Coordinates of C-alpha atoms in Angstrom, one line a residue:
Chain A
M1 CA -46.1 11.1 -122.1
L2 CA -43.1 9.1 -121.0
E3 CA -42.7 7.7 -124.5
L4 CA -42.7 11.1 -126.0
L5 CA -40.0 12.3 -123.6
N6 CA -38.1 9.1 -124.4
L7 CA -38.3 9.9 -128.1
F8 CA -37.2 13.4 -127.5
Y9 CA -34.2 12.2 -125.5
I10 CA -33.1 9.6 -128.0
F11 CA -33.3 12.1 -130.9
F12 CA -31.6 14.8 -128.8
K13 CA -28.7 12.4 -128.4
I14 CA -28.7 11.7 -132.1
G15 CA -28.8 15.4 -132.9
L16 CA -26.0 16.1 -130.5
F17 CA -23.5 13.5 -131.7
T18 CA -23.9 13.7 -135.5
F19 CA -20.9 15.3 -137.1
G20 CA -20.5 15.2 -140.8
G21 CA -24.1 15.3 -141.8
G22 CA -26.2 13.1 -144.0
Y23 CA -25.1 9.5 -143.9
A24 CA -22.8 10.1 -141.0
M25 CA -25.9 9.8 -138.9
I26 CA -26.8 6.4 -140.0
P27 CA -24.6 4.4 -137.6
L28 CA -26.0 6.2 -134.6
I29 CA -29.6 6.2 -135.9
R30 CA -29.4 2.5 -136.6
Q31 CA -28.1 1.7 -133.2
Q32 CA -30.6 3.9 -131.3
I33 CA -33.7 3.4 -133.4
V34 CA -33.4 -0.1 -134.9
I35 CA -31.2 -2.1 -132.6
E36 CA -31.7 -0.7 -129.2
N37 CA -35.3 0.5 -129.3
A38 CA -36.7 -1.3 -132.3
F39 CA -38.9 1.7 -133.3
I40 CA -38.5 0.6 -136.9
T41 CA -37.0 -2.5 -138.6
E42 CA -33.8 -2.6 -140.5
E43 CA -35.7 -2.9 -143.8
V44 CA -37.8 0.2 -143.0
L45 CA -34.6 2.1 -142.3
L46 CA -33.3 1.3 -145.7
D47 CA -36.6 2.1 -147.4
F48 CA -36.5 5.4 -145.6
I49 CA -33.0 6.3 -146.6
A50 CA -34.1 5.9 -150.2
I51 CA -37.2 8.0 -149.6
S52 CA -35.2 10.7 -148.0
E53 CA -33.0 11.0 -151.1
S54 CA -36.0 11.9 -153.1
T55 CA -37.6 14.4 -150.7
P56 CA -36.4 17.8 -149.6
G57 CA -34.8 18.4 -146.2
P58 CA -31.9 17.0 -144.3
F59 CA -31.9 13.3 -143.6
A60 CA -31.8 14.0 -139.8
I61 CA -35.1 15.8 -139.9
N62 CA -36.7 13.4 -142.2
I63 CA -35.9 10.3 -140.2
A64 CA -36.8 12.0 -137.0
T65 CA -40.2 13.0 -138.3
F66 CA -40.8 9.6 -139.8
V67 CA -39.9 7.6 -136.7
G68 CA -42.0 10.0 -134.6
M69 CA -45.0 9.5 -136.8
E70 CA -44.6 5.8 -136.9
T71 CA -44.3 5.4 -133.1
Q72 CA -46.5 8.2 -131.6
G73 CA -48.3 9.9 -134.4
I74 CA -48.0 13.7 -135.1
L75 CA -47.2 14.4 -131.5
G76 CA -44.3 11.9 -131.6
A77 CA -43.1 13.6 -134.8
I78 CA -43.0 17.0 -133.1
F79 CA -41.1 15.6 -130.1
T80 CA -38.6 13.7 -132.3
T81 CA -38.0 16.6 -134.7
L82 CA -37.7 19.1 -131.9
G83 CA -35.2 16.7 -130.2
V84 CA -33.0 16.3 -133.2
V85 CA -33.0 20.0 -134.0
L86 CA -32.5 21.5 -130.6
P87 CA -28.8 20.6 -129.9
S88 CA -27.5 22.3 -133.1
F89 CA -29.9 25.1 -132.6
I90 CA -28.6 25.8 -129.1
I91 CA -25.0 25.4 -130.0
I92 CA -25.2 27.6 -133.1
L93 CA -27.1 30.2 -131.2
L94 CA -24.4 30.3 -128.5
I95 CA -21.8 30.6 -131.1
A96 CA -23.7 33.4 -132.9
I97 CA -24.1 35.3 -129.6
V98 CA -20.8 34.6 -127.9
G99 CA -18.6 34.3 -131.0
S100 CA -16.9 31.4 -132.6
K101 CA -13.6 31.7 -130.7
L102 CA -14.2 28.5 -128.8
I103 CA -14.5 26.3 -131.8
K104 CA -11.4 27.8 -133.4
T105 CA -9.1 26.8 -130.6
K106 CA -6.5 24.1 -131.0
W107 CA -8.2 22.0 -128.4
F108 CA -11.5 21.8 -130.2
K109 CA -9.9 21.2 -133.5
N110 CA -8.0 18.3 -132.1
L111 CA -11.2 16.8 -130.8
L112 CA -12.6 17.0 -134.3
R113 CA -9.5 15.4 -135.7
G114 CA -10.3 12.4 -133.6
I115 CA -14.0 12.3 -134.6
K116 CA -13.4 12.4 -138.4
P117 CA -11.7 9.0 -138.9
C118 CA -14.1 7.6 -136.3
V119 CA -17.1 8.7 -138.3
I120 CA -15.6 7.1 -141.5
G121 CA -15.0 3.8 -139.8
L122 CA -18.6 3.9 -138.4
I123 CA -20.2 4.6 -141.8
I124 CA -18.3 2.0 -143.6
G125 CA -19.2 -0.4 -140.9
A126 CA -22.9 0.5 -141.1
G127 CA -22.9 0.3 -144.9
L128 CA -21.3 -3.1 -145.0
T129 CA -23.5 -4.4 -142.2
I130 CA -26.8 -3.3 -143.7
S131 CA -25.7 -4.6 -147.2
L132 CA -24.7 -7.9 -145.7
K133 CA -27.9 -8.2 -143.6
N134 CA -30.0 -7.4 -146.7
M135 CA -28.3 -10.3 -148.6
I136 CA -28.1 -12.7 -145.7
P137 CA -30.9 -11.9 -143.3
T138 CA -30.0 -14.8 -141.0
L139 CA -26.5 -13.5 -140.4
D140 CA -25.8 -11.3 -137.4
L141 CA -22.2 -10.4 -137.2
K142 CA -22.5 -9.8 -133.5
S143 CA -23.9 -13.1 -132.5
Q144 CA -25.4 -15.4 -135.0
Y145 CA -23.2 -16.6 -137.8
D146 CA -25.9 -18.3 -139.7
F147 CA -25.3 -18.1 -143.5
S148 CA -28.3 -20.3 -144.4
G149 CA -30.7 -17.6 -145.5
F150 CA -28.7 -16.4 -148.4
N151 CA -30.7 -14.1 -150.8
Y152 CA -28.9 -14.4 -154.0
L153 CA -31.2 -12.0 -155.9
A154 CA -30.3 -9.3 -153.4
M155 CA -26.6 -9.9 -154.1
V156 CA -27.2 -9.6 -157.8
V157 CA -29.0 -6.2 -157.5
F158 CA -26.3 -5.1 -155.1
I159 CA -23.5 -5.9 -157.5
I160 CA -25.2 -4.4 -160.4
I161 CA -25.9 -1.1 -158.6
L162 CA -22.3 -1.1 -157.2
V163 CA -20.9 -1.4 -160.7
L164 CA -23.3 1.2 -162.1
S165 CA -22.4 3.6 -159.3
K166 CA -18.8 3.6 -160.4
I167 CA -19.4 4.4 -164.0
K168 CA -18.1 7.9 -164.9
F169 CA -19.6 9.7 -167.9
K170 CA -17.7 12.0 -170.2
N171 CA -18.4 15.1 -168.1
K172 CA -16.9 13.2 -165.1
K173 CA -20.3 12.8 -163.5
T174 CA -21.7 9.6 -162.1
L175 CA -25.3 8.4 -161.8
S176 CA -27.1 10.3 -159.1
P177 CA -28.3 8.6 -156.0
V178 CA -31.9 9.1 -157.1
M179 CA -31.2 7.5 -160.4
L180 CA -29.5 4.5 -158.7
I181 CA -32.5 4.1 -156.4
L182 CA -34.9 4.2 -159.3
I183 CA -32.8 1.6 -161.2
S184 CA -32.6 -0.6 -158.1
A185 CA -36.4 -0.3 -157.8
G186 CA -36.8 -1.4 -161.4
L187 CA -34.4 -4.3 -160.9
G188 CA -36.2 -5.4 -157.8
L189 CA -39.5 -5.3 -159.6
V190 CA -38.2 -7.4 -162.5
L191 CA -36.1 -9.9 -160.6
Y192 CA -38.3 -10.5 -157.6
G193 CA -41.4 -10.4 -159.8
I194 CA -40.0 -13.1 -162.1
Q195 CA -38.9 -15.1 -159.1
S196 CA -42.4 -15.0 -157.6
L197 CA -44.0 -15.9 -161.0
I198 CA -41.7 -18.9 -161.3
A199 CA -42.4 -20.1 -157.8
Chain B
M1 CA -42.9 42.0 -137.8
R2 CA -42.9 42.0 -141.5
L3 CA -39.3 41.0 -141.5
I4 CA -40.1 38.0 -139.4
G5 CA -42.7 36.9 -141.9
E6 CA -40.2 37.4 -144.8
L7 CA -37.5 35.5 -142.8
F8 CA -39.8 32.6 -142.3
Y9 CA -40.9 32.6 -146.0
S10 CA -37.4 32.8 -147.3
F11 CA -36.2 29.9 -145.3
F12 CA -39.3 27.9 -146.0
K13 CA -38.5 28.2 -149.7
I14 CA -35.0 27.1 -149.1
G15 CA -36.1 24.2 -147.0
L16 CA -38.6 23.2 -149.6
F17 CA -36.3 23.2 -152.6
T18 CA -33.2 21.7 -151.2
F19 CA -32.8 18.2 -152.4
G20 CA -29.8 16.1 -151.8
G21 CA -29.1 17.6 -148.4
G22 CA -26.4 19.7 -146.9
Y23 CA -24.6 22.1 -149.1
A24 CA -27.0 21.8 -152.0
M25 CA -28.8 24.7 -150.3
I26 CA -26.0 27.1 -150.7
P27 CA -26.9 28.3 -154.2
L28 CA -30.4 28.9 -153.1
M29 CA -29.3 30.7 -150.0
E30 CA -27.1 32.9 -152.0
K31 CA -29.8 33.8 -154.4
E32 CA -32.5 34.3 -151.8
I33 CA -30.7 35.8 -148.8
V34 CA -27.6 37.4 -150.2
E35 CA -28.8 38.7 -153.6
K36 CA -32.5 39.2 -153.2
K37 CA -32.9 40.2 -149.6
K38 CA -29.4 41.4 -148.9
W39 CA -29.6 40.3 -145.3
V40 CA -26.2 38.8 -145.2
N41 CA -23.2 38.8 -147.6
N42 CA -21.2 35.9 -149.0
E43 CA -18.6 36.2 -146.3
D44 CA -21.3 35.3 -143.7
I45 CA -22.1 32.2 -145.7
I46 CA -18.5 31.1 -145.8
N47 CA -18.4 31.8 -142.1
I48 CA -21.4 29.6 -141.3
L49 CA -20.0 26.9 -143.6
A50 CA -16.9 26.8 -141.5
I51 CA -18.8 26.8 -138.3
S52 CA -21.1 24.1 -139.5
E53 CA -18.1 21.8 -140.2
S54 CA -17.2 21.9 -136.6
T55 CA -20.6 21.5 -135.0
P56 CA -23.2 18.8 -134.9
G57 CA -26.4 19.0 -136.8
P58 CA -27.5 19.5 -140.4
F59 CA -26.2 22.4 -142.3
A60 CA -29.7 23.6 -143.0
V61 CA -30.5 24.0 -139.4
N62 CA -27.2 25.5 -138.5
S63 CA -27.3 28.1 -141.2
A64 CA -30.9 29.0 -140.5
T65 CA -30.2 29.5 -136.8
Y66 CA -27.1 31.5 -137.4
I67 CA -28.4 33.8 -140.2
G68 CA -31.8 34.1 -138.4
Y69 CA -29.9 35.5 -135.4
Q70 CA -27.9 37.9 -137.5
I71 CA -31.2 39.3 -138.8
K72 CA -33.6 39.4 -135.9
G73 CA -31.9 38.0 -132.8
V74 CA -33.2 34.9 -131.0
L75 CA -36.7 35.3 -132.4
G76 CA -35.1 35.4 -135.9
S77 CA -33.2 32.2 -135.3
I78 CA -36.3 30.5 -134.1
V79 CA -38.4 31.6 -137.1
A80 CA -35.7 30.8 -139.6
T81 CA -35.1 27.4 -138.2
L82 CA -38.8 26.7 -138.1
G83 CA -39.1 27.8 -141.7
V84 CA -36.3 25.6 -143.0
V85 CA -37.6 22.5 -141.0
L86 CA -41.3 22.8 -141.7
P87 CA -41.4 21.7 -145.4
S88 CA -39.7 18.4 -144.9
F89 CA -41.7 17.9 -141.6
I90 CA -45.0 18.2 -143.5
I91 CA -43.9 16.2 -146.5
I92 CA -42.5 13.3 -144.4
A93 CA -45.5 13.4 -142.1
L94 CA -47.8 12.9 -145.1
I95 CA -45.6 10.2 -146.6
S96 CA -45.6 8.4 -143.2
L97 CA -49.4 8.2 -143.3
F98 CA -49.3 6.3 -146.5
F99 CA -46.0 4.4 -146.2
M100 CA -47.1 1.3 -144.4
N101 CA -50.2 1.1 -146.6
I102 CA -48.3 1.2 -149.9
K103 CA -46.0 -1.5 -148.8
E104 CA -49.0 -3.9 -148.9
N105 CA -48.9 -3.6 -152.6
Q106 CA -46.8 -6.4 -154.0
V107 CA -45.5 -4.4 -156.9
I108 CA -44.3 -1.7 -154.6
N109 CA -42.9 -4.3 -152.2
F110 CA -40.7 -5.8 -154.9
M111 CA -39.4 -2.4 -155.8
F112 CA -38.5 -1.7 -152.2
M113 CA -36.7 -5.0 -152.0
G114 CA -34.5 -3.9 -154.9
I115 CA -34.2 -0.4 -153.4
R116 CA -32.8 -1.8 -150.2
C117 CA -29.8 -3.3 -152.1
G118 CA -29.2 0.1 -153.8
V119 CA -29.2 1.9 -150.5
G120 CA -26.4 -0.3 -149.2
V121 CA -24.3 0.7 -152.1
L122 CA -25.1 4.4 -151.6
V123 CA -24.0 4.3 -147.9
I124 CA -20.8 2.4 -148.7
N125 CA -20.0 4.9 -151.5
A126 CA -20.7 7.8 -149.3
A127 CA -18.3 6.4 -146.7
L128 CA -15.6 5.9 -149.4
K129 CA -16.1 9.5 -150.7
L130 CA -15.7 10.9 -147.2
S131 CA -12.6 8.8 -146.6
K132 CA -10.9 10.4 -149.6
K133 CA -11.0 13.7 -147.8
L134 CA -9.0 12.4 -144.9
S135 CA -5.2 12.1 -145.2
V136 CA -3.8 8.6 -144.8
T137 CA -2.0 8.8 -141.5
V138 CA -1.4 6.1 -139.0
F139 CA -3.8 7.7 -136.5
N140 CA -6.6 8.0 -139.0
V141 CA -6.2 4.5 -140.4
L142 CA -6.0 2.9 -137.0
L143 CA -8.9 4.8 -135.6
A144 CA -11.1 4.1 -138.7
I145 CA -10.3 0.4 -138.6
A146 CA -10.9 0.2 -134.8
T147 CA -14.3 2.0 -135.0
F148 CA -15.2 -0.2 -138.0
L149 CA -14.5 -3.4 -136.1
I150 CA -16.2 -2.2 -132.9
S151 CA -19.3 -1.0 -134.6
V152 CA -19.7 -4.2 -136.7
F153 CA -18.8 -6.9 -134.2
T154 CA -19.7 -5.4 -130.9
D155 CA -22.7 -3.7 -129.2
F156 CA -20.5 -0.9 -127.8
N157 CA -22.5 2.3 -127.7
I158 CA -21.6 4.5 -130.6
I159 CA -21.9 7.7 -128.6
F160 CA -19.1 6.4 -126.4
V161 CA -17.0 5.4 -129.4
I162 CA -17.3 9.0 -130.7
L163 CA -16.5 10.6 -127.4
I164 CA -13.5 8.3 -126.9
C165 CA -12.2 9.0 -130.4
A166 CA -12.6 12.8 -129.8
I167 CA -10.6 12.5 -126.6
L168 CA -8.0 10.4 -128.3
G169 CA -7.7 13.0 -131.0
L170 CA -7.3 15.7 -128.3
I171 CA -4.5 13.7 -126.6
Y172 CA -2.7 12.5 -129.7
Y173 CA -2.6 15.9 -131.5
S174 CA -1.7 17.8 -128.3
F175 CA 1.4 15.8 -127.9
R176 CA 2.5 16.0 -131.5
T177 CA 4.5 19.1 -132.4
S178 CA 3.5 20.9 -135.5
K179 CA 6.8 19.8 -137.2
D180 CA 5.9 16.1 -136.8
L181 CA 2.5 16.7 -138.2
K182 CA 3.7 18.6 -141.3
E183 CA 6.2 15.8 -142.0
E184 CA 3.5 13.2 -141.6
E185 CA 1.0 14.9 -143.8
Q186 CA 3.5 15.1 -146.6
C187 CA 3.5 11.3 -146.9

């Protein structure tokens, strides 16, 4: 029971402090779920971000359900999902009942103006950290500067996908995240497959 | 009672068919809730969009809660939110059951090894896309760099970082006159 309440509490915090939606949650989720509580590993988090791109529903709900299932089964999933949904539910309900005057005040707007650049710094930090950690698993920018475990294939895939993501087609569109994920899956299969066959 | 059922069903459909997150659900919402059911009008949707920008939580949940309330009070907000959340809950719960098992397949494993590299790119690109929306001011750049460094090189709790930045925003912008801000934003 204690674990369930703990899960609820952790995801309640996540649900309460995520402004900006989608990937804006990743820094906080990573810190709470991977680093501080080790509910899932860094790799599983990355795997799941990819899965979430291909399934319906907001990332917040998806990751909450997933972590809940992985740690405490269906009951865990209910507690985590309830936790992540409740803060916004309560806040929006209050606004719907009482009116949106409070969030239109200068005070509140100034609070948001502080949060916005913060969120950007956090997401860039998270993106770089997880990319780096994927390429150099032995490196920990917070403590252990060990560059020995360099995974050059990971870097190759990373660079290819990075370049592909910047290509703009004639109608000004770029490759969708799902396409990029599929391509990276294919690259992984080919490159790591060949590597394992050679070894 | 019938309305409650319809409310749940409509938001269940919206929750089921919204891929890509966030605002991708707006066309569906317009079709289902504005045109078909005529429960709300487009102005309400713009309203909830603006509100959702200033509140935490996914847009899907926010809009379901808000519109659900407009239609059937607190019960409506509960039912609508439940409806929009349930599809992904069920799908992810099912995926979770098989997830760890499929990773034991070496082929799938290699694919995920590649996928992880791709995800890194996606997150970085998402951050860069967001940063384009923000004007390049001293405050923004300093804060972004500071939070970047703190989150990468220290274990400082991110929730505190967010709270402190919110307070810094409050303090900083309260002391700047609107004239200063207009000059700055023109740069």
